[in-house]
Amino acid sequence: MTDTLPLGSTIGILGGGQLGRMLSVAASRLGYKTCIFEPGGDCPASHVANYHFQKNYDDKDALIAFAKSVDVITYEFENIPTSALDILEAHRPIRPGREALRISQDRLTEKTFLNELGLATAPFANVESAEDMIAAVSEIGAPSILKTRRFGYDGKGQARLKSAEDAETALIDMAGAPALLEGFIDFTHEVSVIAARGLSGEVACFDPGENVHEAGILRTTTVPARLSASQRTDAILLAARILNALDYVGVMGVELFVTRQGLIVNEIAPRVHNSGHWTQNGCAVDQFEQHIRAVVGLPLGDGQRHGDVVMENLIGEDMDRLPELLKTRDAAVHLYGKAQTKPGRKMGHVNHIKGKAG
Amino acid sequence: MTDTLPLGSTIGILGGGQLGRMLSVAASRLGYKTCIFEPGGDCPASHVANYHFQKNYDDKDALIAFAKSVDVITYEFENIPTSALDILEAHRPIRPGREALRISQDRLTEKTFLNELGLATAPFANVESAEDMIAAVSEIGAPSILKTRRFGYDGKGQARLKSAEDAETALIDMAGAPALLEGFIDFTHEVSVIAARGLSGEVACFDPGENVHEAGILRTTTVPARLSASQRTDAILLAARILNALDYVGVMGVELFVTRQGLIVNEIAPRVHNSGHWTQNGCAVDQFEQHIRAVVGLPLGDGQRHGDVVMENLIGEDMDRLPELLKTRDAAVHLYGKAQTKPGRKMGHVNHIKGKAG
């Protein structure tokens, strides 16, 4: 295990939300310590991390001190300021690497990269002005969806066009931010592949999960997904192609639309992914541990699933159902320790364990 | 859920070892914070707990400050000084309660309590002097085993008597500490029941596991254990009898010898137990979460097992096998973050997931 970080080393994590929290727990399970960098106080990851740099991303001295206090740096969200990454990278390796971040931070770059790899995406057109918008609508048509190129998540920064008449309002919704008009995809369902690539280049994928969204937020992931054997193979091969092309190290979430014409890549996330939470109760090595293994240079788990799982997000008022869920047989509850319940806020998730893998 | 501690409350844990570590992780999963009290620095639990009082058990001010900073107090080991417990209990509830601690801290009290409940134990005799020893050997005979009444663990503070001639050396081994001579039990195997009792009195047991010890230290726990249906029922009923008699709140480990004459109680531990680690990968709610649920007043998980598991402790040089274990399919590795590997030291454990519950 050349280049493996010794046990007891410290993993720096940018971001202190629930993904950082579950990464910290997984790191501890493998005997590593964690240090998070997160401007907010009392954040989910701070409850279980060894150290917390509660500093801003424009605080150069803090970034340097953070980098020097850890052995490797990873992250739980992709929208990290480039200036901060430049400072950090001068001191410690960042895994997954900068190229994956650069590509996934911008929808235009991402879709272009995927197409160049030979992977299908929704048709798209760049929209930076009213003129662009007119050209884009004439090219892509409607129904379609206008999305900000950067900083979108959980359905935020998106506007639907039912017809060409919605173009103006949609553009106003973007508030001047560069955007992408994406054509409508006639898909039967959405699946995602949680794929990992190790420091020595090996790739391992978890079984694809089937995702259901509501109001742009993931509601449930069901494993196994409805996929034919050949679709399953295709999904895994295309995920591997993306990881290899990026010389990627870590876990990536790859969202796919299942259509009659084949699989279409919706988007990629260079991090552990909400649709991979089921692995906590369905696999010997879950996505969080898999990511940590990759980042510290340990061999990956093989992704083997020992049980079927339905993962359900607990969003906002879903927390009212907690007393009942805690009494539900085979329900594994995972809460994020967020002080306030707000509408649309991810407060936790439940893995309903459905028994032996089929 | 009357008397349930609100989410975000802080659970105080006495002791900072691996059990405290895994209790902290389980507490976080349910949205609670943890504060450990442990004199040692860089201890396993400190890596994942919110707060760490690195103070001694004779530091009255620190104990009061600790108690006031938490909402309820639990513990990962039973040999807590009574003086410390007195101080803590004046400020916050201690769960499991004092009676369970009093009984399990002394082998004589424990065996007497069990016999009074109508439960079988090995024959025993109190040994506080050379005269006691002569009387004990004449009553109990040999082979037998002399054990210190207090502070024994993992086979420490024990001396075997192959014949009556070993009596003198055995007594010297006790170094003047009050001891108990226990008669030899002709058992086929040892099992343990990890039982839990909630704040409102409900009892839930995990499936009994079969334990194999080496040099007095637990080596493996295999689930399911070799037990007939009626033995399984007996095991669960007797565990429940113990918990109810103590008005117990939390998880208890009950070690049983399986003999032709029935089940004999070896010892009880008023805490999460090494032989319950398999539940982390075999149950929706593991023993650590079960303990936290009891302590904060949440409903218990039902103990349902969704898979068969063989738990193997990683002791001392077993850590040399780590590279191989990390590559083993269906092996879930749990390390404790201890800085130094020492012979006989528990460094971690592996749950080998054997598939669907049979």
XYZ file of C-alpha atoms in Angstrom:
716
model
C 0.000 0.000 0.000
C 2.474 2.611 -1.243
C 1.470 6.207 -0.587
C -1.065 5.116 2.003
C -1.394 7.659 4.782
C -0.470 6.023 8.090
C -3.265 5.320 10.573
C -3.736 8.299 12.853
C -3.131 10.803 10.043
C -5.528 13.726 9.766
C -7.878 14.241 6.846
C -8.890 17.828 6.178
C -12.494 18.241 5.010
C -13.776 21.438 3.391
C -17.372 21.953 4.487
C -19.117 21.062 7.720
C -22.515 19.752 6.633
C -23.987 16.271 6.851
C -21.672 14.857 4.192
C -18.641 16.086 6.121
C -20.214 14.629 9.254
C -20.603 11.177 7.772
C -17.134 11.362 6.189
C -15.702 12.150 9.632
C -17.408 9.134 11.170
C -16.131 6.892 8.368
C -12.601 8.260 8.784
C -12.723 7.468 12.496
C -13.839 3.918 11.724
C -10.607 3.474 9.755
C -8.473 5.004 12.501
C -8.002 8.460 10.939
C -8.652 11.851 12.465
C -10.517 14.663 10.775
C -10.284 18.428 10.723
C -13.053 20.394 9.091
C -12.915 23.860 7.580
C -16.304 25.533 7.825
C -17.254 29.160 8.519
C -20.427 28.181 10.394
C -20.448 27.235 14.077
C -22.228 24.216 15.601
C -22.341 22.641 12.139
C -23.155 18.923 11.680
C -19.566 17.819 11.027
C -18.164 19.715 14.010
C -19.940 17.324 16.396
C -17.836 14.357 15.305
C -14.638 15.851 13.854
C -11.437 16.153 15.882
C -10.880 19.768 14.958
C -12.891 22.607 13.479
C -11.388 25.654 11.766
C -14.307 28.060 11.997
C -12.919 30.494 9.445
C -13.895 32.053 6.135
C -12.713 30.901 2.727
C -11.062 34.281 2.124
C -8.928 33.990 5.279
C -5.570 33.156 3.734
C -3.745 32.602 7.040
C -6.459 30.252 8.278
C -6.376 28.272 5.035
C -2.608 27.854 5.311
C -2.814 26.840 8.983
C -5.591 24.382 8.154
C -3.605 22.847 5.281
C -0.503 22.497 7.437
C -2.473 20.791 10.216
C -3.728 18.004 7.948
C -2.164 15.341 5.717
C -4.578 15.417 2.801
C -7.564 17.582 1.867
C -10.958 16.527 0.575
C -14.339 18.262 0.414
C -18.056 17.720 0.778
C -19.247 20.328 -1.735
C -17.976 21.407 -5.116
C -18.443 25.171 -5.020
C -15.207 25.970 -3.213
C -13.673 29.305 -4.237
C -10.790 28.801 -6.655
C -8.626 31.242 -4.702
C -8.943 29.055 -1.588
C -8.098 25.921 -3.552
C -4.968 27.597 -4.939
C -3.740 28.363 -1.428
C -4.557 24.905 -0.060
C -3.035 23.028 -2.967
C 0.323 24.729 -2.424
C 0.573 22.849 0.878
C -1.297 19.556 0.696
C -2.787 17.287 -1.974
C -6.471 17.877 -2.718
C -8.428 14.715 -3.556
C -10.479 14.465 -5.744
C -8.263 16.774 -7.830
C -8.795 20.254 -9.226
C -9.858 19.115 -12.692
C -12.934 17.333 -11.331
C -13.861 20.481 -9.418
C -13.289 22.765 -12.380
C -15.527 20.640 -14.567
C -18.344 20.088 -12.119
C -18.475 23.712 -10.967
C -19.892 24.823 -14.321
C -22.740 23.071 -16.128
C -21.441 24.176 -19.521
C -17.946 22.802 -18.901
C -19.430 19.624 -17.442
C -21.738 18.848 -20.359
C -19.033 19.693 -22.886
C -16.606 17.369 -21.085
C -19.171 14.549 -21.023
C -19.987 14.931 -24.732
C -16.298 14.918 -25.592
C -16.032 11.614 -23.705
C -18.719 10.241 -26.007
C -21.416 10.286 -23.326
C -24.937 11.484 -24.066
C -26.373 14.485 -22.218
C -29.477 16.610 -22.682
C -29.103 19.052 -25.574
C -27.912 22.375 -24.207
C -27.118 25.950 -25.163
C -25.139 28.590 -23.320
C -27.152 31.644 -22.204
C -25.284 34.748 -21.100
C -27.561 37.386 -22.624
C -31.053 38.005 -23.976
C -29.707 37.357 -27.487
C -28.252 34.020 -26.348
C -31.630 33.158 -24.846
C -33.492 33.786 -28.090
C -31.001 31.650 -30.004
C -31.098 28.933 -27.314
C -34.908 28.677 -27.315
C -34.949 28.500 -31.083
C -32.339 25.701 -30.969
C -33.494 23.686 -27.939
C -37.190 24.514 -27.958
C -39.612 23.871 -25.125
C -40.361 22.267 -22.758
C -36.874 22.941 -21.488
C -35.161 24.169 -18.373
C -32.897 27.118 -17.723
C -30.246 26.531 -15.040
C -27.537 28.772 -13.640
C -24.183 27.443 -14.794
C -22.703 27.653 -11.298
C -23.742 27.223 -7.648
C -27.023 25.423 -8.257
C -28.146 22.631 -5.938
C -31.333 20.887 -4.852
C -33.330 22.512 -7.644
C -32.205 26.033 -6.763
C -31.269 28.370 -9.611
C -33.570 26.636 -12.099
C -36.539 27.844 -14.145
C -38.777 25.678 -16.297
C -39.978 26.724 -19.763
C -43.300 25.094 -20.596
C -43.326 27.032 -23.850
C -41.162 29.586 -25.620
C -43.228 32.383 -23.993
C -41.662 31.548 -20.600
C -38.209 32.534 -21.892
C -38.218 36.097 -20.582
C -39.370 35.286 -17.036
C -36.915 32.385 -16.860
C -34.051 34.639 -17.851
C -35.059 37.203 -15.190
C -34.964 34.365 -12.611
C -31.266 33.883 -13.358
C -30.573 37.453 -12.180
C -27.883 37.968 -14.784
C -25.910 34.826 -13.922
C -24.553 32.797 -16.855
C -27.000 29.965 -17.520
C -27.597 26.912 -19.629
C -30.810 26.038 -21.444
C -31.277 22.282 -21.331
C -33.633 20.383 -23.589
C -36.362 18.187 -22.179
C -35.458 14.513 -21.786
C -38.232 11.952 -22.036
C -36.953 9.587 -19.352
C -38.739 6.798 -17.539
C -36.745 7.162 -14.327
C -33.524 8.482 -12.864
C -30.763 6.303 -11.460
C -27.377 7.128 -10.046
C -24.101 5.303 -9.864
C -21.904 5.925 -6.856
C -18.478 5.194 -8.275
C -15.071 5.303 -6.680
C -11.531 5.355 -7.986
C -8.564 4.598 -5.771
C -5.161 6.264 -5.646
C -3.697 3.409 -7.688
C -6.408 3.702 -10.344
C -8.760 0.840 -9.469
C -12.466 1.553 -9.924
C -15.337 0.153 -7.843
C -19.028 0.962 -8.204
C -21.974 0.410 -5.914
C -25.130 -0.992 -7.423
C -27.105 1.774 -9.130
C -29.960 3.255 -7.107
C -33.224 4.603 -8.437
C -33.977 8.161 -7.407
C -37.259 9.976 -6.914
C -37.191 13.761 -6.565
C -39.837 16.143 -5.300
C -39.570 19.894 -5.842
C -35.997 19.399 -7.054
C -34.893 17.601 -3.867
C -34.055 13.920 -3.648
C -36.861 12.121 -1.847
C -35.960 8.416 -2.038
C -33.307 6.113 -3.483
C -34.270 2.480 -4.018
C -31.727 -0.299 -4.504
C -31.775 -2.266 -6.730
C -32.882 0.175 -9.436
C -35.096 -0.924 -12.318
C -32.410 -1.617 -14.903
C -31.729 -4.432 -17.331
C -28.435 -6.264 -16.996
C -27.042 -4.426 -19.999
C -28.196 -1.038 -18.682
C -26.494 -1.851 -15.390
C -23.270 -2.638 -17.235
C -23.568 0.507 -19.340
C -24.087 2.628 -16.234
C -20.996 1.255 -14.573
C -18.840 1.498 -17.692
C -19.750 5.107 -18.337
C -19.100 6.062 -14.708
C -15.699 4.381 -14.940
C -14.972 6.275 -18.149
C -15.623 9.596 -16.386
C -13.446 8.705 -13.399
C -10.571 7.471 -15.520
C -10.693 10.521 -17.797
C -10.292 12.774 -14.749
C -7.613 10.608 -13.095
C -10.112 10.837 -10.260
C -9.453 9.862 -6.628
C -12.489 9.447 -4.408
C -16.225 8.862 -4.712
C -18.338 10.489 -7.414
C -22.094 10.569 -7.861
C -23.210 10.152 -11.480
C -26.899 10.861 -12.125
C -28.381 9.170 -15.176
C -31.697 9.415 -16.982
C -33.014 6.086 -18.244
C -34.574 6.597 -21.692
C -35.650 4.367 -24.575
C -32.574 5.599 -26.422
C -30.234 4.596 -23.601
C -28.667 6.269 -20.591
C -28.191 10.011 -20.543
C -25.926 11.694 -18.006
C -27.805 14.330 -16.012
C -24.969 15.555 -13.831
C -21.918 14.500 -11.910
C -20.933 15.426 -8.356
C -17.276 15.060 -7.351
C -18.069 13.901 -3.830
C -20.148 11.515 -1.786
C -23.756 11.844 -2.833
C -27.154 11.839 -1.193
C -28.242 8.966 -3.448
C -25.424 6.844 -1.959
C -26.597 7.039 1.663
C -28.263 3.618 1.327
C -24.786 2.034 1.314
C -24.522 2.714 5.071
C -26.920 -0.146 5.692
C -26.516 -2.201 2.537
C -22.770 -2.676 2.147
C -19.765 -3.718 4.236
C -17.966 -0.576 3.046
C -20.261 2.432 2.598
C -19.717 5.390 0.244
C -18.215 7.515 3.015
C -15.632 4.911 3.948
C -15.019 4.245 0.265
C -14.225 7.929 -0.247
C -11.904 7.992 2.761
C -10.178 4.812 1.574
C -9.519 6.413 -1.815
C -8.331 9.700 -0.362
C -5.836 8.091 2.054
C -4.659 5.508 -0.488
C -6.205 2.362 1.002
C -7.666 -0.377 -1.217
C -11.323 0.174 -2.110
C -14.201 -2.003 -0.994
C -15.670 -3.879 -3.942
C -19.112 -2.267 -3.676
C -20.825 -5.556 -2.926
C -24.380 -5.120 -1.675
C -25.598 -7.510 1.009
C -29.135 -6.214 1.241
C -31.836 -4.245 -0.539
C -32.458 -0.775 0.843
C -34.874 2.093 0.359
C -33.308 5.372 1.488
C -35.731 8.125 2.379
C -34.637 11.701 3.066
C -36.076 13.457 6.096
C -36.780 16.962 4.844
C -38.201 19.750 7.007
C -41.482 18.634 8.542
C -40.674 14.975 7.837
C -39.026 15.230 11.256
C -42.537 15.126 12.757
C -42.559 11.462 11.728
C -39.447 10.696 13.777
C -41.230 9.041 16.745
C -42.965 6.649 14.352
C -39.798 5.995 12.308
C -37.806 5.162 15.437
C -40.351 2.442 16.143
C -40.320 1.058 12.597
C -38.684 -2.321 12.283
C -35.679 -2.378 9.951
C -35.542 1.419 9.763
C -32.040 2.750 10.359
C -32.311 6.435 11.237
C -29.456 8.857 10.536
C -29.863 12.424 11.805
C -27.569 15.337 11.051
C -27.687 17.224 14.341
C -29.030 20.437 12.776
C -30.359 22.732 15.458
C -33.297 24.091 13.448
C -35.819 22.303 11.288
C -36.695 24.389 8.229
C -38.911 23.638 5.218
C -36.824 22.047 2.451
C -33.883 21.452 4.781
C -32.345 17.981 4.835
C -32.470 16.983 8.503
C -31.559 13.307 8.188
C -32.415 10.151 6.313
C -33.763 6.691 6.974
C -32.496 3.484 5.417
C -35.293 0.946 5.250
C -33.535 -2.416 5.147
C -35.446 -4.744 2.863
C -33.514 -7.931 3.467
C -31.204 -9.988 1.342
C -29.879 -8.675 -1.958
C -31.972 -10.139 -4.771
C -42.190 9.971 24.359
C -42.382 11.538 27.819
C -39.030 12.233 29.439
C -37.245 11.954 26.096
C -34.260 14.264 25.924
C -34.745 16.722 23.048
C -32.568 16.295 19.956
C -29.367 18.276 20.338
C -29.070 17.447 24.056
C -25.674 16.379 25.324
C -24.924 12.911 26.661
C -22.068 12.692 29.141
C -19.972 9.524 28.839
C -17.585 8.384 31.559
C -14.584 6.782 29.880
C -12.900 7.542 26.582
C -12.088 4.124 25.128
C -13.483 2.347 22.094
C -16.883 1.768 23.673
C -17.216 5.484 24.397
C -16.078 6.153 20.838
C -18.757 3.965 19.307
C -21.381 5.340 21.722
C -20.456 8.860 20.590
C -20.896 7.944 16.940
C -24.272 6.344 17.680
C -25.380 9.407 19.637
C -24.477 11.633 16.703
C -26.499 9.421 14.387
C -29.549 10.191 16.515
C -28.809 13.926 16.598
C -27.306 14.095 20.101
C -24.012 15.576 21.181
C -21.539 13.876 23.479
C -19.118 14.978 26.151
C -16.639 12.461 27.491
C -14.902 12.444 30.854
C -11.550 10.715 30.577
C -8.209 11.477 32.228
C -6.187 10.306 29.215
C -5.476 12.530 26.204
C -5.877 11.552 22.538
C -8.167 8.720 23.631
C -10.384 6.884 21.115
C -13.635 8.626 22.110
C -12.104 12.103 22.009
C -11.760 11.881 18.225
C -15.520 11.804 17.678
C -17.016 13.429 20.787
C -18.053 17.089 20.889
C -16.251 17.793 24.137
C -13.601 16.125 26.246
C -13.077 16.799 29.965
C -9.517 15.571 30.359
C -9.660 15.436 34.151
C -9.194 12.920 36.947
C -11.988 11.139 38.786
C -10.905 12.768 42.070
C -11.280 16.279 40.646
C -14.527 17.341 42.289
C -14.814 20.686 40.485
C -14.261 19.037 37.111
C -16.887 16.391 37.867
C -19.436 19.068 38.790
C -18.629 21.136 35.702
C -18.900 18.018 33.538
C -22.249 17.036 35.055
C -23.643 20.540 34.605
C -22.552 20.628 30.951
C -24.526 17.502 30.049
C -28.160 16.376 30.242
C -27.686 12.749 31.249
C -24.675 10.630 32.212
C -23.764 7.139 31.062
C -20.515 5.154 31.087
C -18.445 2.697 29.113
C -16.853 0.863 32.055
C -18.142 -0.289 35.422
C -15.221 0.458 37.725
C -16.030 4.100 38.304
C -15.084 5.342 41.787
C -18.122 5.575 44.043
C -17.070 9.019 45.247
C -17.198 10.321 41.671
C -20.619 8.761 41.111
C -21.941 10.427 44.279
C -20.889 13.851 43.017
C -22.235 13.308 39.503
C -25.556 11.902 40.648
C -26.272 15.012 42.692
C -26.504 16.949 39.417
C -27.684 14.673 36.614
C -29.295 11.241 36.218
C -26.853 8.347 35.740
C -28.112 5.606 33.417
C -27.820 2.660 33.876
C -28.400 3.361 37.576
C -26.195 2.962 40.634
C -27.599 -0.414 41.672
C -26.381 -2.074 38.466
C -22.935 -0.588 39.046
C -22.830 -1.614 42.699
C -23.703 -5.185 41.815
C -21.419 -5.626 38.846
C -18.417 -3.994 40.520
C -18.015 -6.935 42.893
C -18.114 -10.573 41.804
C -19.439 -11.682 45.209
C -22.325 -9.200 45.163
C -23.033 -10.076 41.517
C -23.201 -13.852 42.010
C -25.251 -13.469 45.186
C -27.702 -11.194 43.363
C -28.013 -13.652 40.462
C -28.618 -16.622 42.784
C -31.245 -14.652 44.679
C -32.991 -14.070 41.342
C -33.111 -17.836 40.902
C -30.394 -17.872 38.222
C -27.660 -20.483 38.202
C -24.010 -19.443 38.544
C -20.784 -21.353 39.125
C -20.417 -22.397 42.776
C -18.365 -19.775 44.578
C -16.766 -18.942 47.915
C -15.506 -15.642 49.271
C -11.730 -15.475 49.881
C -10.346 -12.629 51.970
C -7.682 -14.536 53.904
C -5.570 -17.694 53.891
C -8.164 -19.308 56.181
C -10.941 -18.424 53.721
C -8.858 -19.978 50.961
C -8.496 -23.275 52.771
C -12.229 -23.409 53.448
C -13.025 -22.389 49.855
C -10.816 -25.060 48.296
C -12.333 -27.666 50.554
C -15.853 -26.545 49.545
C -15.387 -25.805 45.825
C -12.522 -28.156 45.021
C -10.380 -28.095 41.893
C -10.142 -27.445 39.029
C -11.372 -23.985 39.944
C -10.445 -20.376 39.421
C -9.591 -17.604 41.844
C -10.635 -14.128 40.709
C -10.283 -10.727 42.334
C -13.721 -9.546 43.388
C -13.209 -6.100 41.861
C -11.496 -4.454 38.844
C -10.897 -7.607 36.817
C -11.260 -7.532 33.032
C -10.060 -9.460 29.984
C -8.746 -12.305 32.119
C -6.687 -10.020 34.359
C -6.728 -10.685 38.127
C -7.400 -14.409 37.668
C -5.461 -17.526 38.712
C -6.353 -21.078 37.801
C -6.199 -23.966 40.275
C -5.564 -27.249 38.491
C -5.422 -28.947 41.862
C -5.672 -27.982 45.528
C -1.881 -27.591 45.612
C -2.141 -24.441 43.449
C -4.088 -22.675 46.207
C -1.169 -20.885 47.800
C 0.327 -19.475 44.551
C -3.121 -18.434 43.385
C -3.734 -16.529 46.604
C -0.370 -14.759 46.262
C -1.400 -13.687 42.736
C -4.317 -11.781 44.242
C -1.848 -9.567 46.169
C -4.141 -9.326 49.172
C -7.210 -8.203 47.217
C -10.565 -9.774 48.212
C -11.216 -12.647 45.823
C -13.737 -15.293 44.874
C -13.013 -18.956 44.253
C -15.255 -20.184 41.464
C -15.939 -23.822 40.735
C -15.222 -25.321 37.331
C -18.158 -25.408 34.918
C -18.272 -28.149 32.322
C -19.693 -26.080 29.473
C -19.835 -26.821 25.769
C -19.651 -23.167 24.700
C -20.214 -19.608 25.853
C -22.906 -17.322 24.512
C -23.914 -13.806 25.405
C -27.145 -11.918 25.269
C -26.975 -8.196 24.582
C -30.137 -6.999 26.257
C -31.616 -3.539 26.568
C -34.260 -1.963 28.733
C -35.801 1.398 27.912
C -36.751 4.243 30.218
C -40.371 3.129 30.140
C -39.466 -0.468 31.008
C -39.643 -2.232 27.651
C -37.010 -4.920 27.064
C -35.404 -5.843 23.729
C -32.682 -8.434 23.142
C -30.379 -9.035 20.227
C -29.935 -12.610 19.062
C -27.429 -14.415 21.303
C -23.887 -14.614 19.957
C -21.418 -17.428 20.505
C -18.106 -16.312 21.993
C -14.634 -17.768 21.691
C -11.947 -16.488 24.065
C -8.183 -16.834 23.888
C -5.964 -16.045 26.869
C -8.984 -14.536 28.617
C -9.734 -12.094 25.792
C -12.710 -12.316 23.458
C -11.530 -13.500 20.069
C -14.715 -13.974 18.009
C -18.487 -13.723 18.352
C -20.582 -15.690 15.871
C -24.260 -15.009 15.245
C -26.387 -17.048 15.310
C -25.036 -19.014 18.286
C -25.484 -22.779 18.555
C -28.611 -22.853 20.730
C -31.867 -24.756 20.607
C -35.066 -22.736 20.376
C -35.772 -23.339 24.048
C -32.226 -22.364 25.067
C -32.628 -19.176 23.072
C -35.858 -18.402 24.886
C -34.283 -19.218 28.250
C -31.360 -16.928 27.523
C -33.611 -14.009 26.663
C -35.955 -14.576 29.613
C -33.139 -14.696 32.135
C -31.547 -11.551 30.705
C -34.908 -9.795 30.985
C -35.257 -10.986 34.574
C -31.907 -9.361 35.449
C -32.766 -6.069 33.744
C -36.196 -5.846 35.321
C -34.862 -6.681 38.793
C -32.439 -3.765 38.514
C -34.981 -1.355 37.003
C -32.220 -1.097 34.436
C -31.948 1.557 31.704
C -29.510 0.858 28.876
C -27.695 -2.072 27.302
C -26.270 -4.933 29.352
C -24.033 -7.796 28.294
C -24.973 -11.134 29.911
C -22.416 -13.914 29.438
C -23.796 -17.449 29.689
C -22.237 -20.903 29.785
C -24.158 -23.529 27.855
C -24.111 -26.803 29.833
C -26.049 -30.075 29.757
C -27.799 -28.869 32.894
C -28.909 -25.623 31.267
C -27.624 -22.066 31.077
C -25.320 -20.728 33.756
C -24.638 -17.019 34.122
C -20.917 -16.264 33.930
C -21.029 -12.520 34.420
C -22.942 -9.393 33.600
C -21.602 -6.075 32.329
C -23.766 -2.966 32.790
C -22.764 -1.437 29.475
C -22.348 -2.093 25.790
C -20.270 -5.215 25.351
C -17.533 -6.450 23.037
C -19.666 -9.466 22.131
C -22.332 -7.066 20.784
C -20.137 -5.375 18.178
C -21.567 -7.643 15.470
C -24.834 -5.666 15.682
C -23.142 -2.768 13.855
C -23.381 -4.744 10.639
C -26.224 -7.124 11.402
C -29.026 -4.931 12.723
C -30.822 -1.726 11.781
C -30.228 -0.475 15.329
C -26.889 -1.575 16.806
C -26.075 -2.029 20.505
C -24.525 1.449 20.741
C -27.575 3.181 19.326
C -29.784 0.927 21.451
C -27.937 2.083 24.567
C -28.230 5.747 23.557
C -31.936 5.293 22.788
C -32.496 3.871 26.271
C -30.432 6.535 28.016
C -32.201 9.463 26.297
C -35.654 7.880 26.603
C -36.305 7.014 22.964
C -38.103 3.792 21.989
C -35.766 0.806 21.569
C -35.056 -0.983 18.330
C -36.526 -4.479 18.380
C -33.175 -6.258 18.039
C -34.102 -7.780 14.688
C -31.124 -9.271 12.873
C -31.012 -8.910 9.094
C -27.831 -10.868 8.535
C -25.450 -13.413 10.004
C -22.154 -12.012 11.240
C -18.840 -13.261 12.600
C -17.149 -10.561 14.680
C -13.410 -10.911 15.081
C -11.386 -8.745 17.463
C -8.156 -7.224 16.185
C -5.768 -7.648 19.084
C -2.161 -6.441 19.079
C -0.326 -7.953 16.137
C -3.617 -8.821 14.408
C -3.182 -5.310 13.013
C -0.519 -6.723 10.690
C -3.410 -8.400 8.859
C -5.110 -5.077 8.185
C -4.048 -4.716 4.526
C -5.467 -8.149 3.790
C -8.648 -7.529 5.815
C -9.319 -4.259 4.000
C -9.347 -6.242 0.766
C -11.628 -8.973 2.106
C -15.085 -8.952 0.620
C -17.860 -8.476 3.170
C -15.415 -7.524 5.916
C -16.466 -4.358 7.730
C -13.428 -2.983 9.558
C -13.805 -0.872 12.695
C -10.630 0.645 14.147
C -10.337 2.488 17.449
C -7.726 5.107 16.594
C -5.279 3.968 19.267
C -1.861 5.465 18.625
C 0.159 2.427 19.737
C -0.299 -1.239 18.963
C 0.546 -3.375 22.022
C 0.288 -7.132 22.596
C -3.125 -7.979 24.056
C -4.515 -4.532 23.255
C -7.835 -4.330 21.445
C -7.099 -2.195 18.378
C -10.291 -2.759 16.425
C -12.633 -5.430 15.181
C -13.927 -6.806 11.911
C -17.496 -7.830 11.203
C -17.579 -10.529 8.550
C -21.026 -10.258 6.999
C -22.280 -13.729 6.176
C -25.464 -12.809 4.352
C -29.085 -13.204 5.150
C -30.235 -14.194 8.634
C -30.997 -17.915 8.607
